[in-house]
Amino acid sequence: MLTKDEILIQHCIDLAITSGKKGYNTFGSILVHNGKILEEGENTEGYIKEAFGHAEFNLMHKCVGKYSLAFLSNCVVYTSTFPCVRCLMSIASLGIRKVVYSVSDENFALVKPFKSNIIDYPSALKTMGVEMEMIGPILQEEGMKVYSYRFGKYQPLEEILAESAELRNKED
């Protein structure tokens, strides 16, 4: 039986797959208050030329002006992958202090075709006076599978991981 967090993460995973099947990258996130999903965000990166369309950023954009900062400070963002720094900053800018994720930054780095630095974002945010609780990974194996659906075409995860590793090794 799935826990409450696992059920909510599974919803993010489903959103990520939907986003990928639409032709975008595969990320999904939700805003939750007292266990109730209030808003959903899918990745739309590439939808409008040069527009930043990550799922968490799109989610935060929906919340601006709709909810008070006091209310948002009692909400949780659930997301299919550990958020990038821009998305974390958008979450922090609305006063949300808790993020629950499926795929860790370390595991997401395995999908990237380039080397990336793994940064301790909660500590970095703390130096700026922002306390953010990061919980995860949750259902990481299932979360990794979403990348197979990216950009509107299916590709087995094993192939993606092998291709990405080969490209990263060429950087040396």
CSV table of C-alpha atoms in Angstrom, one decimal:
chain,number,residue,atom,x,y,z
A,1,MET,CA,0.0,0.0,0.0
A,2,LEU,CA,1.4,3.4,-1.0
A,3,THR,CA,1.9,6.2,1.6
A,4,LYS,CA,0.3,9.6,1.1
A,5,ASP,CA,3.6,11.0,-0.2
A,6,GLU,CA,4.0,8.1,-2.6
A,7,ILE,CA,0.5,8.7,-4.0
A,8,LEU,CA,1.2,12.4,-4.5
A,9,ILE,CA,4.6,11.6,-6.1
A,10,GLN,CA,2.9,9.1,-8.4
A,11,HIS,CA,0.6,11.9,-9.5
A,12,CYS,CA,3.6,14.0,-10.4
A,13,ILE,CA,5.1,11.0,-12.3
A,14,ASP,CA,1.9,10.7,-14.3
A,15,LEU,CA,1.9,14.4,-15.1
A,16,ALA,CA,5.6,14.1,-16.3
A,17,ILE,CA,4.7,11.2,-18.6
A,18,THR,CA,1.7,13.2,-20.0
A,19,SER,CA,4.0,16.2,-20.6
A,20,GLY,CA,6.5,14.0,-22.4
A,21,LYS,CA,3.8,12.5,-24.6
A,22,LYS,CA,2.8,16.0,-25.6
A,23,GLY,CA,6.3,16.5,-27.0
A,24,TYR,CA,7.9,18.3,-24.0
A,25,ASN,CA,10.4,17.2,-21.5
A,26,THR,CA,9.1,14.9,-18.8
A,27,PHE,CA,8.5,16.8,-15.5
A,28,GLY,CA,5.4,17.2,-13.4
A,29,SER,CA,4.7,19.0,-10.1
A,30,ILE,CA,1.7,19.7,-7.8
A,31,LEU,CA,0.9,22.1,-5.0
A,32,VAL,CA,-0.6,20.4,-2.0
A,33,HIS,CA,-2.3,21.9,1.1
A,34,ASN,CA,-3.4,19.6,3.9
A,35,GLY,CA,-3.2,16.6,1.6
A,36,LYS,CA,-5.3,18.2,-1.1
A,37,ILE,CA,-4.0,18.9,-4.6
A,38,LEU,CA,-4.6,22.6,-5.4
A,39,GLU,CA,-2.7,23.1,-8.6
A,40,GLU,CA,-0.8,21.0,-11.2
A,41,GLY,CA,2.2,22.0,-13.3
A,42,GLU,CA,3.5,20.2,-16.4
A,43,ASN,CA,6.7,21.0,-18.3
A,44,THR,CA,6.1,23.2,-21.4
A,45,GLU,CA,9.8,23.9,-22.1
A,46,GLY,CA,10.0,24.7,-25.8
A,47,TYR,CA,6.3,25.5,-26.1
A,48,ILE,CA,7.1,29.1,-26.7
A,49,LYS,CA,10.5,29.8,-28.3
A,50,GLU,CA,13.0,30.7,-25.6
A,51,ALA,CA,10.5,30.5,-22.8
A,52,PHE,CA,11.4,28.9,-19.5
A,53,GLY,CA,8.7,26.3,-19.0
A,54,HIS,CA,9.8,23.9,-16.2
A,55,ALA,CA,6.9,22.2,-14.4
A,56,GLU,CA,7.7,23.8,-11.0
A,57,PHE,CA,8.1,27.3,-12.5
A,58,ASN,CA,4.8,26.9,-14.4
A,59,LEU,CA,3.1,25.7,-11.1
A,60,MET,CA,4.4,28.7,-9.2
A,61,HIS,CA,3.2,31.0,-12.0
A,62,LYS,CA,-0.3,29.7,-11.5
A,63,CYS,CA,-0.1,30.5,-7.8
A,64,VAL,CA,1.0,34.1,-8.0
A,65,GLY,CA,-1.8,36.4,-7.0
A,66,LYS,CA,-4.1,33.4,-6.5
A,67,TYR,CA,-2.9,32.5,-3.0
A,68,SER,CA,-1.5,34.6,-0.2
A,69,LEU,CA,2.1,34.1,0.9
A,70,ALA,CA,0.9,33.1,4.3
A,71,PHE,CA,-1.3,30.4,2.8
A,72,LEU,CA,1.5,29.2,0.5
A,73,SER,CA,3.9,28.9,3.5
A,74,ASN,CA,1.7,26.0,4.6
A,75,CYS,CA,1.8,24.3,1.3
A,76,VAL,CA,4.1,21.6,-0.1
A,77,VAL,CA,5.4,21.2,-3.6
A,78,TYR,CA,5.6,17.6,-4.9
A,79,THR,CA,7.7,17.1,-8.0
A,80,SER,CA,8.8,14.3,-10.3
A,81,THR,CA,12.5,15.3,-10.2
A,82,PHE,CA,14.6,17.4,-7.8
A,83,PRO,CA,14.0,21.0,-8.9
A,84,CYS,CA,16.7,23.0,-10.8
A,85,VAL,CA,18.0,26.2,-9.1
A,86,ARG,CA,15.6,28.5,-11.0
A,87,CYS,CA,12.6,26.4,-10.0
A,88,LEU,CA,13.8,26.2,-6.4
A,89,MET,CA,14.1,30.0,-6.3
A,90,SER,CA,10.6,30.4,-7.7
A,91,ILE,CA,9.3,28.1,-5.0
A,92,ALA,CA,11.2,29.9,-2.3
A,93,SER,CA,10.1,33.3,-3.6
A,94,LEU,CA,6.5,32.3,-2.8
A,95,GLY,CA,7.4,31.3,0.7
A,96,ILE,CA,7.0,27.6,0.2
A,97,ARG,CA,9.4,25.8,2.5
A,98,LYS,CA,8.9,22.1,1.8
A,99,VAL,CA,9.5,20.2,-1.4
A,100,VAL,CA,9.0,16.4,-1.9
A,101,TYR,CA,10.6,14.8,-5.0
A,102,SER,CA,10.9,11.5,-6.8
A,103,VAL,CA,14.2,11.5,-8.7
A,104,SER,CA,17.3,12.8,-6.9
A,105,ASP,CA,19.6,15.3,-8.5
A,106,GLU,CA,22.3,12.6,-8.5
A,107,ASN,CA,20.2,10.2,-10.5
A,108,PHE,CA,18.9,12.9,-12.9
A,109,ALA,CA,22.5,13.7,-13.7
A,110,LEU,CA,22.8,10.2,-15.2
A,111,VAL,CA,20.2,11.2,-17.8
A,112,LYS,CA,21.9,14.4,-18.8
A,113,PRO,CA,24.3,14.3,-21.8
A,114,PHE,CA,26.7,16.6,-20.0
A,115,LYS,CA,28.5,16.6,-16.7
A,116,SER,CA,26.7,18.6,-14.0
A,117,ASN,CA,27.7,19.7,-10.5
A,118,ILE,CA,25.6,18.3,-7.7
A,119,ILE,CA,24.9,21.2,-5.3
A,120,ASP,CA,23.5,21.1,-1.8
A,121,TYR,CA,20.7,23.5,-2.5
A,122,PRO,CA,19.1,23.4,0.9
A,123,SER,CA,22.4,24.6,2.4
A,124,ALA,CA,22.9,27.2,-0.3
A,125,LEU,CA,19.4,28.5,0.3
A,126,LYS,CA,20.1,28.6,4.1
A,127,THR,CA,23.1,30.9,3.5
A,128,MET,CA,20.5,33.3,1.9
A,129,GLY,CA,18.2,33.0,4.9
A,130,VAL,CA,15.8,30.6,3.3
A,131,GLU,CA,14.9,27.4,5.1
A,132,MET,CA,13.7,24.7,2.8
A,133,GLU,CA,13.0,21.1,3.7
A,134,MET,CA,13.7,18.7,0.8
A,135,ILE,CA,12.3,15.2,1.2
A,136,GLY,CA,13.2,12.4,-1.2
A,137,PRO,CA,13.9,10.5,-3.3
A,138,ILE,CA,10.5,8.8,-3.2
A,139,LEU,CA,9.5,6.2,-5.8
A,140,GLN,CA,12.8,6.9,-7.6
A,141,GLU,CA,12.8,3.8,-9.8
A,142,GLU,CA,9.4,4.7,-11.1
A,143,GLY,CA,10.4,8.3,-11.4
A,144,MET,CA,13.4,7.5,-13.6
A,145,LYS,CA,11.2,5.7,-16.1
A,146,VAL,CA,9.4,8.9,-17.1
A,147,TYR,CA,12.5,10.1,-19.1
A,148,SER,CA,11.7,7.3,-21.6
A,149,TYR,CA,8.7,9.4,-22.8
A,150,ARG,CA,10.5,12.7,-23.3
A,151,PHE,CA,9.9,14.9,-26.3
A,152,GLY,CA,7.0,12.9,-27.7
A,153,LYS,CA,8.8,9.7,-28.5
A,154,TYR,CA,9.5,6.6,-26.4
A,155,GLN,CA,13.1,5.4,-25.8
A,156,PRO,CA,14.0,2.8,-23.3
A,157,LEU,CA,15.7,4.3,-20.2
A,158,GLU,CA,18.7,1.9,-20.6
A,159,GLU,CA,19.4,3.4,-24.0
A,160,ILE,CA,19.1,7.0,-22.7
A,161,LEU,CA,21.4,6.2,-19.8
A,162,ALA,CA,24.0,4.6,-22.1
A,163,GLU,CA,23.9,7.4,-24.7
A,164,SER,CA,24.1,10.1,-22.0
A,165,ALA,CA,27.1,8.3,-20.4
A,166,GLU,CA,28.9,8.1,-23.7
A,167,LEU,CA,28.4,11.8,-24.4
A,168,ARG,CA,29.6,12.7,-20.8
A,169,ASN,CA,32.7,10.6,-21.3
A,170,LYS,CA,33.5,12.5,-24.6
A,171,GLU,CA,33.8,15.7,-22.5
A,172,ASP,CA,37.0,14.4,-20.9
